[in-house]
Coordinates of C-alpha atoms (C1' of nucleotides) in Angstrom, one line a residue:
Chain A
X1 CA -21.0 53.6 1.7
X2 CA -19.1 50.7 -0.7
X3 CA -19.5 47.0 -0.8
X4 CA -17.8 44.5 1.3
X5 CA -14.3 43.0 1.1
X6 CA -14.4 39.5 1.5
X7 CA -10.4 37.7 0.9
X8 CA -10.0 34.0 0.1
X9 CA -7.1 33.0 2.1
X10 CA -5.3 29.8 1.0
X11 CA -1.9 28.4 1.8
X12 CA 0.2 26.4 -1.2
X13 CA 0.4 23.3 0.6
X14 CA -1.0 21.4 -2.2
X15 CA -3.7 21.2 -5.1
X16 CA -6.6 23.2 -3.9
X17 CA -8.9 20.6 -2.3
X18 CA -13.0 20.8 -2.9
X19 CA -13.3 21.9 0.5
X20 CA -11.0 24.9 0.2
X21 CA -12.7 25.3 -2.9
X22 CA -16.3 25.6 -1.5
X23 CA -14.8 28.2 1.2
X24 CA -13.9 30.6 -2.0
X25 CA -16.8 29.7 -3.5
X26 CA -19.3 31.0 -0.4
X27 CA -17.3 34.0 -0.5
X28 CA -16.7 34.7 -4.5
X29 CA -20.9 34.4 -4.3
X30 CA -21.7 36.7 -1.6
X31 CA -18.9 39.3 -2.6
X32 CA -20.3 39.2 -6.2
X33 CA -24.1 39.4 -5.0
X34 CA -23.1 42.2 -2.4
X35 CA -21.2 44.1 -5.1
X36 CA -17.9 44.1 -2.9
X37 CA -15.0 42.5 -3.2
X38 CA -13.1 39.3 -3.4
X39 CA -9.5 39.9 -2.1
X40 CA -6.7 36.8 -2.4
X41 CA -4.3 36.3 -0.3
X42 CA -1.7 33.6 -0.8
X43 CA -0.6 32.4 3.2
X44 CA 2.9 31.7 2.2
X45 CA 4.6 32.1 5.7
X46 CA 5.4 27.6 5.1
X47 CA 9.1 27.5 4.0
X48 CA 8.7 24.6 4.8
X49 CA 5.4 23.4 3.1
X50 CA 5.3 25.7 0.7
X51 CA 5.8 25.5 -2.9
X52 CA 5.6 28.1 -5.7
X53 CA 3.7 25.3 -8.4
X54 CA 0.7 25.4 -5.8
X55 CA 0.6 28.6 -5.7
X56 CA 0.1 29.1 -9.5
X57 CA -2.3 25.7 -9.4
X58 CA -4.8 27.7 -6.8
X59 CA -5.4 30.5 -9.1
X60 CA -5.6 28.1 -12.5
X61 CA -7.8 25.5 -10.4
X62 CA -10.3 28.7 -9.5
X63 CA -10.0 30.4 -12.8
X64 CA -11.3 27.0 -14.0
X65 CA -14.5 26.9 -11.8
X66 CA -15.2 30.2 -13.1
X67 CA -14.1 32.6 -9.7
X68 CA -12.1 35.4 -10.1
X69 CA -10.5 38.3 -8.1
X70 CA -10.4 41.7 -7.4
X71 CA -7.0 42.7 -7.7
X72 CA -3.7 41.5 -7.6
X73 CA -3.1 38.3 -5.3
X74 CA -1.3 39.5 -2.2
X75 CA 1.5 37.5 -0.8
X76 CA 1.9 37.1 2.4
X77 CA 5.0 36.7 2.5
X78 CA 6.0 40.3 1.1
X79 CA 4.1 41.4 3.8
X80 CA 7.0 40.6 6.8
X81 CA 7.5 44.8 7.4
X82 CA 4.6 45.2 8.4
X83 CA 3.6 42.4 10.2
X84 CA 6.9 42.8 12.1
X85 CA 5.4 46.9 12.8
X86 CA 2.3 45.6 14.1
X87 CA 4.3 42.9 16.6
X88 CA 6.8 46.1 17.6
X89 CA 3.3 48.7 18.1
X90 CA 1.9 45.2 20.7
X91 CA 5.5 45.1 22.5
X92 CA 5.5 48.8 23.0
X93 CA 2.0 48.8 24.3
X94 CA 2.6 46.0 26.8
X95 CA 0.6 43.3 25.2
X96 CA 3.5 40.9 24.6
X97 CA 6.6 39.4 26.4
X98 CA 9.5 36.8 25.6
X99 CA 9.4 33.1 25.8
X100 CA 11.7 30.5 25.9
X101 CA 9.9 27.8 26.3
X102 CA 10.2 24.7 24.6
X103 CA 7.2 22.4 23.7
X104 CA 9.0 19.5 25.6
X105 CA 9.2 21.8 28.5
X106 CA 5.7 23.3 28.1
X107 CA 4.2 19.8 28.2
X108 CA 6.5 18.1 31.3
X109 CA 5.2 21.3 33.5
X110 CA 1.6 20.2 32.8
X111 CA 2.3 16.6 33.4
X112 CA 3.9 17.0 36.3
X113 CA 1.0 19.4 38.2
X114 CA -1.4 17.7 36.5
X115 CA -3.3 20.5 34.2
X116 CA -4.0 20.1 30.9
X117 CA -1.9 20.8 28.3
X118 CA -1.4 24.1 26.4
X119 CA 1.1 27.0 27.4
X120 CA 0.9 28.1 31.1
X121 CA 2.1 31.5 31.0
X122 CA 4.9 30.7 32.2
X123 CA 7.1 33.7 31.0
X124 CA 5.0 36.1 31.7
X125 CA 6.2 37.8 34.2
X126 CA 10.1 37.0 33.8
X127 CA 11.0 40.4 32.3
X128 CA 12.6 38.4 29.1
X129 CA 14.1 40.5 26.3
X130 CA 14.3 39.4 22.7
X131 CA 17.2 36.8 22.0
X132 CA 18.1 33.6 20.9
X133 CA 15.7 31.0 21.0
X134 CA 12.6 33.8 21.9
X135 CA 9.5 33.5 20.5
X136 CA 7.1 36.4 21.5
X137 CA 3.4 35.7 22.8
X138 CA 0.5 38.1 22.6
X139 CA -0.6 38.6 26.9
X140 CA -4.5 37.5 26.2
X141 CA -6.8 39.0 28.7
X142 CA -7.2 36.5 32.2
X143 CA -10.7 37.2 32.6
X144 CA -14.3 38.7 30.7
X145 CA -15.3 36.9 27.4
X146 CA -14.6 37.3 24.0
X147 CA -17.5 36.8 21.4
X148 CA -17.3 35.8 18.0
X149 CA -20.3 37.4 16.4
X150 CA -21.1 34.8 13.3
X151 CA -23.7 34.6 10.7
X152 CA -23.8 31.0 10.5
X153 CA -23.2 30.1 14.1
X154 CA -25.0 32.8 16.2
X155 CA -22.0 34.2 19.2
X156 CA -19.5 31.2 20.2
X157 CA -18.3 33.1 23.0
X158 CA -14.8 31.6 24.8
X159 CA -13.6 31.8 28.4
X160 CA -10.5 34.3 27.9
X161 CA -8.7 32.8 31.1
X162 CA -8.6 29.6 29.1
X163 CA -7.1 31.4 26.0
X164 CA -3.0 30.4 25.8
X165 CA -0.9 33.5 24.9
X166 CA -0.3 32.1 21.6
X167 CA 3.3 33.4 19.9
X168 CA 3.2 35.6 17.3
X169 CA 6.3 36.1 16.4
X170 CA 9.0 33.7 15.7
X171 CA 11.9 33.0 17.4
X172 CA 13.1 33.8 13.4
X173 CA 11.8 37.2 13.3
X174 CA 8.9 35.5 11.3
X175 CA 5.2 36.2 12.1
X176 CA 2.7 33.2 13.3
X177 CA -0.4 32.5 11.4
X178 CA -2.5 34.5 13.8
X179 CA -0.5 37.9 13.5
X180 CA -0.2 38.0 10.0
X181 CA -3.7 36.6 9.4
X182 CA -5.2 40.0 11.4
X183 CA -2.7 42.2 10.4
X184 CA -3.4 41.5 7.0
X185 CA -7.7 42.1 7.3
X186 CA -7.5 45.0 8.8
X187 CA -4.2 46.5 6.2
X188 CA -6.8 45.4 3.2
X189 CA -9.9 46.6 4.9
X190 CA -11.8 42.9 5.3
X191 CA -15.6 43.0 6.4
X192 CA -16.6 39.4 6.1
X193 CA -14.0 36.9 7.1
X194 CA -16.0 33.5 5.3
X195 CA -13.5 30.5 5.9
X196 CA -13.9 26.8 7.5
X197 CA -15.2 26.0 11.1
X198 CA -12.2 24.9 11.9
X199 CA -10.8 28.6 12.3
X200 CA -13.6 29.2 14.6
X201 CA -11.5 27.9 18.0
X202 CA -8.7 30.3 17.3
X203 CA -11.1 32.9 16.4
X204 CA -11.0 34.7 19.8
X205 CA -7.4 35.2 19.4
X206 CA -7.8 37.2 16.6
X207 CA -10.2 38.9 18.3
X208 CA -7.9 40.1 21.1
X209 CA -5.3 41.0 18.2
X210 CA -7.5 42.5 16.1
X211 CA -8.6 44.9 18.7
X212 CA -5.4 45.4 20.9
X213 CA -3.8 46.6 17.0
X214 CA -6.9 49.1 17.2
X215 CA -7.7 47.6 13.5
X216 CA -11.6 49.0 14.2
X217 CA -14.4 48.0 12.9
X218 CA -14.3 44.3 13.2
X219 CA -15.1 41.8 10.2
X220 CA -18.6 39.6 10.3
X221 CA -17.5 36.3 10.7
X222 CA -18.8 33.2 9.0
X223 CA -17.7 29.7 9.6
X224 CA -18.4 27.3 6.9
X225 CA -19.5 23.6 8.0
X226 CA -16.3 21.2 7.4
X227 CA -16.4 19.1 4.1
X228 CA -16.2 15.4 5.7
X229 CA -15.4 12.0 4.2
X230 CA -17.4 9.1 4.6
X231 CA -15.6 8.4 8.1
X232 CA -16.9 11.9 8.6
X233 CA -13.6 13.8 9.5
X234 CA -12.5 16.2 7.9
X235 CA -11.0 16.0 4.1
X236 CA -7.7 16.1 4.2
X237 CA -5.3 16.2 1.2
X238 CA -3.2 13.5 2.5
X239 CA -5.8 11.2 3.2
X240 CA -8.4 11.5 0.7
X241 CA -8.1 12.4 -2.9
X242 CA -10.6 15.1 -3.7
X243 CA -8.1 17.8 -5.2
X244 CA -10.4 20.4 -8.2
X245 CA -7.7 19.6 -10.6
X246 CA -8.4 16.0 -10.2
X247 CA -12.0 16.4 -10.6
X248 CA -11.2 18.9 -13.6
X249 CA -8.7 15.9 -15.3
X250 CA -11.5 12.7 -15.0
X251 CA -13.6 15.5 -17.2
X252 CA -16.0 17.1 -14.5
X253 CA -17.3 20.4 -15.7
X254 CA -16.6 23.2 -14.4
X255 CA -20.1 24.5 -14.1
X256 CA -21.1 21.2 -12.3
X257 CA -18.3 21.1 -9.6
X258 CA -20.3 25.1 -8.8
X259 CA -23.4 23.8 -8.3
X260 CA -22.8 21.0 -6.4
X261 CA -19.9 22.6 -4.1
X262 CA -22.6 25.6 -3.6
X263 CA -25.3 22.6 -2.4
X264 CA -23.0 21.3 0.5
X265 CA -24.4 23.5 3.1
X266 CA -27.2 25.5 1.3
X267 CA -29.8 25.1 -1.1
X268 CA -32.4 27.3 -2.2
X269 CA -35.8 26.7 -0.2
X270 CA -37.6 25.6 -2.6
X271 CA -35.8 22.1 -3.7
X272 CA -34.3 23.1 -7.1
X273 CA -31.4 21.3 -7.2
X274 CA -29.7 22.2 -10.8
X275 CA -28.7 26.3 -10.4
X276 CA -26.7 28.4 -12.6
X277 CA -23.9 30.2 -12.0
X278 CA -26.2 33.6 -12.1
X279 CA -29.6 31.4 -10.3
X280 CA -26.4 31.1 -7.1
X281 CA -24.9 34.4 -7.3
X282 CA -28.3 35.7 -6.7
X283 CA -29.7 33.6 -4.4
X284 CA -27.2 32.2 -2.6
X285 CA -27.7 33.0 1.7
X286 CA -24.5 33.2 3.9
X287 CA -27.6 32.9 6.9
X288 CA -28.3 30.4 5.2
X289 CA -26.1 28.5 5.5
X290 CA -26.0 25.1 7.2
X291 CA -24.1 25.0 10.6
X292 CA -23.7 21.1 9.9
X293 CA -20.6 19.0 8.3
X294 CA -21.3 17.9 5.0
X295 CA -20.3 14.7 3.5
X296 CA -18.7 15.1 -0.4
X297 CA -20.8 12.7 -2.3
X298 CA -19.0 12.1 -5.7
X299 CA -21.9 10.1 -6.5
X300 CA -24.4 12.9 -6.6
X301 CA -21.4 14.9 -8.4
X302 CA -21.6 12.4 -10.7
X303 CA -25.1 12.1 -11.5
X304 CA -25.2 15.7 -12.0
X305 CA -22.5 15.9 -14.4
X306 CA -24.1 13.0 -16.3
X307 CA -27.3 14.6 -16.2
X308 CA -25.4 18.1 -17.7
X309 CA -23.3 16.1 -20.4
X310 CA -26.5 15.0 -21.8
X311 CA -27.7 18.4 -21.3
X312 CA -25.4 19.6 -24.2
X313 CA -25.4 20.4 -27.6
X314 CA -23.7 17.8 -29.3
X315 CA -21.2 20.3 -30.8
X316 CA -20.7 21.3 -27.6
X317 CA -20.4 18.0 -25.9
X318 CA -17.6 16.8 -28.4
X319 CA -16.2 19.9 -28.5
X320 CA -15.9 19.4 -24.4
X321 CA -14.5 16.2 -24.8
X322 CA -11.5 16.5 -27.4
X323 CA -9.1 17.2 -25.1
X324 CA -9.9 13.5 -23.9
X325 CA -9.1 11.7 -27.5
X326 CA -6.2 11.6 -29.4
X327 CA -9.0 12.4 -32.8
X328 CA -12.3 13.4 -33.8
X329 CA -15.0 11.4 -33.3
X330 CA -17.4 10.7 -35.9
X331 CA -20.5 12.8 -35.5
X332 CA -23.1 9.6 -36.4
X333 CA -21.8 8.4 -33.0
X334 CA -21.3 11.4 -31.1
X335 CA -24.7 12.2 -28.9
X336 CA -24.7 7.8 -29.2
X337 CA -21.5 8.5 -26.8
X338 CA -22.7 11.3 -24.5
X339 CA -25.6 9.7 -23.4
X340 CA -23.6 7.0 -22.2
X341 CA -20.7 8.9 -20.6
X342 CA -20.8 10.4 -16.9
X343 CA -17.2 12.0 -17.4
X344 CA -15.8 14.0 -20.3
X345 CA -12.7 11.2 -19.3
X346 CA -15.2 8.2 -20.3
X347 CA -15.7 8.8 -23.7
X348 CA -11.8 8.0 -25.4
X349 CA -12.5 3.8 -23.7
X350 CA -15.3 3.4 -25.5
X351 CA -14.8 4.8 -28.2
X352 CA -11.5 3.0 -28.9
X353 CA -12.2 0.3 -31.1
X354 CA -13.1 3.1 -33.8
X355 CA -9.8 4.0 -34.3
X356 CA -7.8 0.8 -32.8
X357 CA -7.8 -2.8 -33.1
X358 CA -10.6 -3.7 -30.6
X359 CA -8.1 -5.6 -27.3
X360 CA -10.7 -8.5 -26.2
X361 CA -12.3 -8.8 -22.5
X362 CA -11.9 -12.1 -21.9
X363 CA -15.4 -12.1 -19.6
X364 CA -17.1 -10.8 -22.6
X365 CA -15.6 -13.1 -25.2
X366 CA -16.5 -16.2 -23.1
X367 CA -19.8 -14.9 -22.0
X368 CA -20.8 -14.0 -25.7
X369 CA -19.3 -17.2 -27.6
X370 CA -20.5 -19.5 -25.1
X371 CA -23.7 -19.9 -27.1
X372 CA -23.0 -23.3 -29.8
X373 CA -24.4 -20.7 -32.6
X374 CA -21.4 -18.8 -31.9
X375 CA -19.4 -19.5 -34.5
X376 CA -22.4 -19.7 -37.5
X377 CA -23.7 -15.9 -36.2
X378 CA -20.2 -14.4 -36.8
X379 CA -19.8 -16.5 -40.2
X380 CA -23.2 -15.7 -41.2
X381 CA -22.9 -12.2 -40.2
X382 CA -19.7 -12.1 -42.6
X383 CA -21.4 -13.4 -45.0
X384 CA -24.3 -11.0 -45.4
X385 CA -22.3 -7.9 -44.6
X386 CA -20.4 -9.2 -47.5
X387 CA -23.1 -9.4 -49.6
X388 CA -24.8 -5.6 -48.4
X389 CA -25.9 -3.0 -51.0
X390 CA -26.7 -0.6 -48.8
X391 CA -23.8 0.0 -45.5
X392 CA -25.8 1.7 -42.7
X393 CA -27.1 0.9 -39.2
X394 CA -30.8 -0.1 -40.1
X395 CA -29.4 -2.4 -43.0
X396 CA -26.8 -4.0 -40.8
X397 CA -29.6 -4.3 -38.2
X398 CA -32.1 -5.8 -40.9
X399 CA -29.4 -8.2 -41.6
X400 CA -28.3 -9.0 -38.3
X401 CA -31.9 -9.9 -37.5
X402 CA -32.1 -11.7 -40.7
X403 CA -29.1 -14.1 -39.9
X404 CA -30.5 -14.3 -35.7
X405 CA -33.1 -15.7 -37.3
X406 CA -31.9 -18.3 -39.4
X407 CA -30.1 -19.6 -36.4
X408 CA -33.8 -19.6 -34.2
X409 CA -31.8 -16.9 -31.7
X410 CA -33.3 -13.1 -31.0
X411 CA -31.2 -10.3 -31.5
X412 CA -30.3 -10.0 -28.1
X413 CA -28.6 -12.9 -28.6
X414 CA -27.0 -12.8 -32.0
X415 CA -25.8 -9.2 -31.6
X416 CA -23.7 -10.1 -28.9
X417 CA -20.7 -12.8 -30.7
X418 CA -21.1 -10.0 -33.0
X419 CA -20.6 -6.5 -31.0
X420 CA -17.6 -8.5 -28.9
X421 CA -15.7 -9.7 -32.4
X422 CA -16.0 -6.1 -33.4
X423 CA -15.4 -4.4 -30.4
X424 CA -13.9 -6.7 -27.8
X425 CA -16.6 -5.8 -25.4
X426 CA -20.0 -6.6 -24.0
X427 CA -20.5 -3.1 -23.9
X428 CA -20.3 0.0 -25.8
X429 CA -22.1 1.9 -27.7
X430 CA -25.6 0.8 -30.3
X431 CA -24.0 -1.9 -32.5
X432 CA -25.2 -0.6 -36.3
X433 CA -24.2 2.6 -35.8
X434 CA -20.5 1.8 -34.5
X435 CA -20.6 -0.9 -37.8
X436 CA -21.9 2.0 -40.2
X437 CA -19.2 4.4 -39.0
X438 CA -16.2 1.2 -38.9
X439 CA -17.2 0.4 -42.2
X440 CA -17.1 -2.5 -44.2
X441 CA -13.6 -4.1 -44.6
X442 CA -13.0 -3.7 -41.1
X443 CA -16.2 -5.5 -39.8
X444 CA -15.6 -8.0 -42.2
X445 CA -11.9 -8.1 -41.2
X446 CA -12.7 -8.2 -37.0
X447 CA -15.7 -10.8 -38.3
X448 CA -13.4 -12.9 -39.6
X449 CA -10.7 -12.5 -37.1
X450 CA -13.0 -13.1 -34.5
X451 CA -14.3 -16.6 -36.4
X452 CA -10.3 -17.7 -36.9
X453 CA -10.3 -17.4 -32.9
X454 CA -13.1 -19.6 -32.3
X455 CA -11.2 -22.4 -33.8
Chain B
rG1 C1' -8.0 16.4 29.8
rC2 C1' -10.2 21.5 28.4
rC3 C1' -12.4 24.6 25.0
rC4 C1' -15.6 25.3 20.7
rC5 C1' -19.2 23.7 17.6
rC6 C1' -23.0 19.2 15.4
rA7 C1' -26.7 16.0 14.9
rU8 C1' -34.0 15.5 10.2
rC9 C1' -33.9 8.9 5.4
rG10 C1' -27.7 5.2 3.5
rU11 C1' -26.1 10.8 1.8
rC12 C1' -27.3 16.0 0.6
rC13 C1' -30.8 19.5 1.5
rA14 C1' -36.5 21.5 2.5
rG15 C1' -38.0 22.2 7.2
rC16 C1' -37.6 27.7 11.2
rG17 C1' -44.7 26.3 16.8
rG18 C1' -50.4 24.2 14.0
rC19 C1' -50.1 23.7 6.7
rC20 C1' -45.5 16.9 9.0
rG21 C1' -48.9 10.6 10.2
rA22 C1' -42.4 14.8 8.0
rG23 C1' -41.1 17.0 1.0
rG24 C1' -37.0 16.8 -2.5
rA25 C1' -32.5 15.1 -5.0
rC26 C1' -29.1 11.3 -5.8
rG27 C1' -28.5 5.9 -3.9
rC28 C1' -30.8 1.6 -3.4
rC29 C1' -34.7 -2.0 -5.4
rG30 C1' -38.7 -3.2 -8.4
rC31 C1' -41.9 -3.1 -13.1
rC32 C1' -42.0 -0.8 -18.6
rC33 C1' -38.8 0.3 -22.7
rU34 C1' -35.1 -2.6 -25.3
rU35 C1' -29.6 -4.8 -30.3
rU36 C1' -25.0 -4.3 -25.3
rC37 C1' -24.8 0.0 -21.5
rA38 C1' -27.0 3.7 -20.9
rA39 C1' -30.3 7.4 -20.9
rG40 C1' -36.3 6.9 -20.0
rG41 C1' -40.6 6.4 -17.3
rC42 C1' -44.0 4.3 -13.8
rG43 C1' -43.0 2.4 -8.3
rG44 C1' -41.1 1.6 -4.0
rU45 C1' -37.4 1.5 0.5
rA46 C1' -35.4 4.6 4.2
rA47 C1' -35.2 9.7 9.2
rC48 C1' -36.8 14.2 13.4
rA49 C1' -30.3 10.4 18.4
rC50 C1' -32.8 10.1 23.6
rG51 C1' -34.6 12.1 27.9
rG52 C1' -36.4 16.0 30.0
rG53 C1' -38.7 20.5 30.1
rU54 C1' -41.9 25.4 27.7
rU55 C1' -46.9 25.4 24.5
rC56 C1' -53.8 24.1 23.9
rG57 C1' -49.6 22.1 19.7
rA58 C1' -42.8 20.6 19.3
rA59 C1' -38.8 17.8 13.8
rU60 C1' -38.7 23.4 14.9
rC61 C1' -37.5 27.2 21.5
rC62 C1' -34.7 25.8 26.1
rC63 C1' -31.9 22.3 29.2
rG64 C1' -29.4 17.7 30.4
rU65 C1' -27.8 13.2 27.8
rU66 C1' -25.3 10.3 24.5
rG67 C1' -22.6 10.4 19.9
rG68 C1' -19.7 12.5 15.8
rG69 C1' -16.7 16.6 14.7
rG70 C1' -13.2 20.5 15.2
rG71 C1' -9.2 23.2 18.2
rU72 C1' -5.7 22.5 21.8
rG73 C1' 1.7 23.8 17.0
rC74 C1' 7.9 28.5 17.0
rC75 C1' 1.6 24.8 10.8
rA76 C1' -2.0 27.3 8.3

RNA sequence: GCCCCCAUCGUCCAGCGGCCGAGGACGCCGCCCUUUCAAGGCGGUAACACGGGUUCGAAUCCCGUUGGGGGUGCCA
């Protein structure tokens, strides 16, 4: 007995969004845990919307997340002959008919008859043959019921009478999604179909087609809860910015994405939330996945990312942040910055004053320089730093404490003008370590420039 | 309209008939620490949608209501 065979079957119509990534992850976790296989199928049959660049983007995003797959990805577009063959089989078995109804005609008939929208089987018995503007429909049973066996949802049951006859071959001769999907799953010997809940309503058609094609043992289904936005609507590529590639660019860590995504719809029962990939593979249970939709909470993702960054070895952190920086970050500042960022992209703006002249933030300036003694602080700090023997954080701090005392200011207040003068902002890494790295010359120049600016 | 799915703190989860006067995490609030900002420590706020059943006992099972979502394409 071989392991289960799963598939992730995205259509290349955009970036990989987090909902798809979550589906890919759950497929991957289950396959890896069960010693099965995860196949990749690119459903590129929508010429109007598919773009080749998205295909490579999907591969790249999956690789970044650490989700690998078995064998070469299957391009659905290369399987047209098999789809046509399957359609011919169904036609020969008398399970199909040709239809020349336009969408308008269908709608008008429904409206005129006061029936709900949807195809009415108008062409079922017209005996039409293939031809211009004619599509092939699959004749679904008019009685009985079709049951979906779903690991997550139990057994959703659909009356066959309410299942419309789907178009399976377009008038162009190309297979529609349902047919291609079923034929490919049969040929790829898929045993478990793990996908979004949005596919559940079309699953009975899938099942009926599978049986009509003699696909053999039916796959087991697991329809995952949708990922929703703050309005509790299904995440959409257009409306919501949720591309995996974007999170990557913003400096989220791949293991954090995987950890967080895994928890959207599933959790171990002991309450642990920070799980390694190995732990996820070991502990994940498809049957324990929730059935209710989950909101993708950026705040929690950020919390996880910050935690993980802080837990990194400083060298690893510096290495990881590299791509977001123009040059190397002084080792003395690495741990200080590491503790203060949530994403890797936040590193650069935090230390930009080191290598470039500070950009003065007006609000910070106004607040720090508002105290009457600000000018004196800058002057005396410059004097003290000019005379300082030992240019180190500890002595720099001592000297400024003394300056503060001479002006009756505590360090909290005395450091503010210096910080803004040197970094341009009121927030940033610890001041004295920053000055140490900056060096005497630059520090003095910036203190004097700020003093001059004060007038 | 019709079909299907869903329903525990603001959010994500735990709970699978008694251990629940409901637990954890994120968020939020307060306090402590503190050279800014963080981090850290401590404490707090906050939920079983509603109504019927079943049962000695229900957040947990059943039915209904309400609410939300998805589907209903010659898209996938």
